[in-house]
Tab-separated table of C-alpha atoms in Angstrom:
chain	number	residue	atom	x	y	z
A	1057	MET	CA	1.004	-2.214	-32.386
A	1058	THR	CA	0.590	1.440	-33.358
A	1059	GLY	CA	-1.403	4.453	-32.203
A	1060	PRO	CA	-1.819	7.963	-33.572
A	1061	GLY	CA	1.758	8.718	-34.657
A	1062	LEU	CA	3.135	6.054	-32.319
A	1063	THR	CA	4.833	2.765	-33.005
A	1064	TYR	CA	5.197	0.057	-30.365
A	1065	ARG	CA	7.714	-2.786	-30.598
A	1066	LEU	CA	8.804	-5.709	-28.445
A	1067	LEU	CA	12.559	-6.315	-28.366
A	1068	ASP	CA	14.728	-8.957	-26.747
A	1069	GLY	CA	17.957	-8.242	-24.897
A	1070	GLY	CA	20.150	-8.555	-27.987
A	1071	GLN	CA	18.007	-6.089	-29.910
A	1072	THR	CA	18.306	-3.505	-27.119
A	1073	ALA	CA	22.115	-3.579	-26.944
A	1074	GLY	CA	22.674	-1.062	-29.734
A	1075	ARG	CA	20.109	1.316	-28.246
A	1076	ALA	CA	21.214	1.111	-24.602
A	1077	GLU	CA	22.334	4.773	-24.464
A	1078	GLU	CA	18.881	5.873	-25.577
A	1079	TYR	CA	17.230	3.870	-22.785
A	1080	HIS	CA	19.782	5.188	-20.281
A	1081	GLY	CA	18.974	8.763	-21.328
A	1082	LEU	CA	15.240	8.317	-20.891
A	1083	HIS	CA	15.761	6.600	-17.544
A	1084	ALA	CA	17.957	9.486	-16.313
A	1085	GLU	CA	15.394	12.040	-17.538
A	1086	VAL	CA	12.439	10.392	-15.788
A	1087	TYR	CA	14.298	9.704	-12.544
A	1088	ALA	CA	15.491	13.311	-12.293
A	1089	ASP	CA	11.867	14.324	-11.594
A	1090	PRO	CA	10.057	14.047	-8.245
A	1091	PRO	CA	9.439	11.841	-6.364
A	1092	TYR	CA	12.779	10.371	-7.417
A	1093	GLY	CA	14.819	13.562	-7.787
A	1094	GLN	CA	18.065	11.746	-8.387
A	1095	GLY	CA	19.955	9.994	-11.054
A	1096	ASP	CA	20.596	6.293	-10.840
A	1097	GLU	CA	24.294	5.854	-11.509
A	1098	GLU	CA	23.890	2.069	-11.318
A	1099	TYR	CA	21.247	1.945	-14.057
A	1100	PRO	CA	23.569	1.404	-17.079
A	1101	ARG	CA	25.276	-1.524	-15.338
A	1102	ARG	CA	21.967	-2.946	-14.096
A	1103	PHE	CA	20.405	-2.621	-17.564
A	1104	ALA	CA	23.389	-4.424	-19.137
A	1105	VAL	CA	22.951	-7.310	-16.675
A	1106	GLN	CA	19.165	-7.431	-17.025
A	1107	ARG	CA	19.114	-7.470	-20.820
A	1108	ARG	CA	21.353	-10.562	-20.763
A	1109	GLN	CA	18.916	-12.495	-18.555
A	1110	PRO	CA	16.961	-15.328	-20.172
A	1111	GLY	CA	13.528	-14.088	-21.203
A	1112	PHE	CA	14.354	-10.367	-20.971
A	1113	VAL	CA	11.939	-8.263	-23.021
A	1114	LEU	CA	11.561	-4.530	-23.637
A	1115	ALA	CA	8.483	-2.835	-25.094
A	1116	GLU	CA	9.216	0.566	-26.584
A	1117	ALA	CA	7.010	3.407	-27.820
A	1118	ARG	CA	8.329	5.773	-30.464
A	1119	ASN	CA	6.924	8.767	-32.254
A	1120	GLY	CA	8.761	8.625	-35.544
A	1121	GLY	CA	12.203	7.580	-34.400
A	1122	TYR	CA	11.931	9.411	-31.064
A	1123	LEU	CA	11.775	7.192	-27.967
A	1124	VAL	CA	8.865	8.350	-25.795
A	1125	GLY	CA	8.647	5.438	-23.376
A	1126	TYR	CA	9.534	1.866	-22.585
A	1127	ALA	CA	8.778	-1.020	-20.267
A	1128	ALA	CA	11.252	-3.789	-19.484
A	1129	GLY	CA	11.252	-7.002	-17.536
A	1130	MET	CA	12.224	-10.639	-17.255
A	1131	PRO	CA	11.178	-13.838	-15.533
A	1132	LEU	CA	12.454	-14.303	-11.994
A	1133	ARG	CA	14.726	-17.261	-11.390
A	1134	PRO	CA	14.195	-19.644	-8.448
A	1135	SER	CA	17.366	-18.191	-6.852
A	1136	THR	CA	16.194	-14.561	-7.227
A	1137	SER	CA	17.045	-11.894	-4.678
A	1138	TRP	CA	13.752	-10.101	-5.484
A	1139	TRP	CA	12.149	-10.967	-2.136
A	1140	ARG	CA	15.331	-10.694	-0.024
A	1141	GLU	CA	15.086	-7.141	1.372
A	1142	LEU	CA	11.438	-7.160	2.467
A	1143	THR	CA	10.698	-4.967	5.484
A	1144	SER	CA	8.415	-7.700	6.915
A	1145	PRO	CA	8.548	-11.395	6.139
A	1146	LEU	CA	5.983	-12.803	3.721
A	1147	PRO	CA	4.869	-16.434	3.627
A	1148	ASP	CA	6.794	-18.849	1.425
A	1149	GLU	CA	3.748	-19.248	-0.832
A	1150	VAL	CA	4.283	-15.602	-1.844
A	1151	THR	CA	8.077	-15.528	-2.094
A	1152	ALA	CA	9.000	-19.023	-3.307
A	1153	GLU	CA	9.896	-18.962	-6.981
A	1154	HIS	CA	9.972	-21.717	-9.562
A	1155	PRO	CA	10.464	-21.521	-13.324
A	1156	GLY	CA	7.425	-19.896	-14.905
A	1157	ARG	CA	6.033	-18.376	-11.726
A	1158	THR	CA	6.834	-14.645	-11.834
A	1159	PHE	CA	7.638	-11.991	-14.424
A	1160	ALA	CA	9.349	-8.904	-12.943
A	1161	LEU	CA	8.401	-5.594	-14.561
A	1162	VAL	CA	11.570	-3.667	-13.738
A	1163	ASP	CA	10.896	-0.446	-15.682
A	1164	LEU	CA	7.907	1.440	-17.057
A	1165	LEU	CA	8.882	4.948	-18.141
A	1166	VAL	CA	7.205	7.614	-20.269
A	1167	ARG	CA	8.653	11.059	-21.025
A	1168	ALA	CA	6.764	13.810	-19.169
A	1169	PRO	CA	5.250	15.505	-22.264
A	1170	TRP	CA	3.846	12.137	-23.397
A	1171	ARG	CA	2.179	11.115	-20.131
A	1172	ARG	CA	-1.573	10.815	-19.613
A	1173	GLN	CA	-2.119	9.695	-23.208
A	1174	GLY	CA	-2.400	5.964	-22.531
A	1175	ILE	CA	1.185	5.186	-23.574
A	1176	GLY	CA	2.105	3.758	-20.164
A	1177	ARG	CA	-0.942	1.496	-20.249
A	1178	ASP	CA	-0.148	0.419	-23.819
A	1179	LEU	CA	3.435	-0.463	-22.836
A	1180	HIS	CA	2.194	-2.279	-19.724
A	1181	ASP	CA	-0.296	-4.326	-21.738
A	1182	LEU	CA	2.150	-5.043	-24.564
A	1183	ILE	CA	4.898	-6.371	-22.298
A	1184	LEU	CA	2.513	-8.519	-20.224
A	1185	ASP	CA	0.285	-9.788	-23.033
A	1186	GLY	CA	0.782	-13.484	-23.614
A	1187	ARG	CA	3.324	-13.933	-20.817
A	1188	PRO	CA	3.540	-17.583	-19.772
A	1189	GLU	CA	4.172	-16.809	-16.087
A	1190	GLU	CA	1.491	-17.108	-13.399
A	1191	ARG	CA	1.955	-13.583	-12.082
A	1192	ALA	CA	3.934	-10.372	-12.418
A	1193	THR	CA	5.602	-8.208	-9.807
A	1194	LEU	CA	7.144	-4.729	-9.639
A	1195	VAL	CA	8.348	-2.183	-7.097
A	1196	VAL	CA	7.133	1.398	-6.906
A	1197	LEU	CA	7.830	4.208	-4.454
A	1198	PRO	CA	4.929	5.026	-2.117
A	1199	ALA	CA	5.351	8.725	-3.083
A	1200	ALA	CA	4.958	7.964	-6.817
A	1201	ALA	CA	1.231	8.732	-6.618
A	1202	ALA	CA	0.488	8.661	-10.362
A	1203	ALA	CA	2.247	5.314	-10.808
A	1204	GLN	CA	0.613	3.878	-7.680
A	1205	HIS	CA	-2.820	4.944	-8.922
A	1206	ALA	CA	-2.235	3.571	-12.427
A	1207	PHE	CA	-1.000	0.191	-11.243
A	1208	ARG	CA	-3.906	-0.203	-8.809
A	1209	ALA	CA	-6.369	0.708	-11.583
A	1210	TRP	CA	-4.689	-1.928	-13.802
A	1211	GLY	CA	-5.280	-4.676	-11.198
A	1212	TRP	CA	-2.051	-4.712	-9.185
A	1213	HIS	CA	-2.123	-5.054	-5.385
A	1214	LYS	CA	0.457	-4.510	-2.673
A	1215	ALA	CA	2.142	-7.657	-1.376
A	1216	GLY	CA	4.700	-5.985	0.885
A	1217	ARG	CA	7.501	-3.468	1.102
A	1218	THR	CA	11.157	-3.766	0.234
A	1219	ARG	CA	14.347	-1.739	0.548
A	1220	SER	CA	16.680	-1.068	-2.337
A	1221	GLU	CA	19.587	-2.259	-0.204
A	1222	PRO	CA	20.082	-3.983	3.179
A	1223	ASP	CA	20.749	-0.682	4.994
A	1224	PRO	CA	17.795	0.015	7.364
A	1225	GLY	CA	17.975	3.684	6.286
A	1226	ALA	CA	17.531	2.836	2.591
A	1227	PRO	CA	14.307	4.026	0.959
A	1228	VAL	CA	11.370	1.643	0.930
A	1229	ALA	CA	9.245	0.750	-2.064
A	1230	ASP	CA	5.966	-1.096	-2.353
A	1231	VAL	CA	6.103	-4.535	-3.956
A	1232	LEU	CA	3.043	-4.973	-6.161
A	1233	VAL	CA	1.792	-8.210	-7.682
A	1234	THR	CA	-0.842	-9.099	-10.265
A	1235	ALA	CA	-2.071	-12.427	-11.599
A	1236	LEU	CA	-1.487	-13.003	-15.290
A	1237	PRO	CA	-4.200	-14.588	-17.453
A	1238	VAL	CA	-4.103	-18.372	-17.513
A	1239	LYS	CA	-3.096	-19.742	-20.910
A	1240	SER	CA	-5.439	-22.321	-22.367
């Protein structure tokens, strides 16, 4: 998939290993800006674990060889901790996982100068297109207004809220969900 001067590619976890530092750098750059305003020291370790998960996929956008954005995710396992730190309980029909039920979109990042050009939407569509799962989920900060607006416009809806850690003082994030097209 390509756009004006852009190249999009889907990569599996093994293909991302040699480029991990590049993804770490973009992640640090994006998360230094508001509403995040902080680095995520755990990201390199988390990325290394995620990219080894069965079904991990990363969609990247490059202008020439320059990384301008990426989206990453993987299927949730039945034993996932994804729904564990919810601020209010949700019914089992929402939180129960089985193989093939849910794809977790764990990252969708675009460098600031490249935003508002449709790259985020292209990455979103590329990573979700043809997914075999029934639905997808992600977490997004309530204060991330642009991301909130984009995801709602793309058909996502809020299922609940979660905390990044069990501490009651930890920041909350909205858990969004969207149905994926049924495969025929």
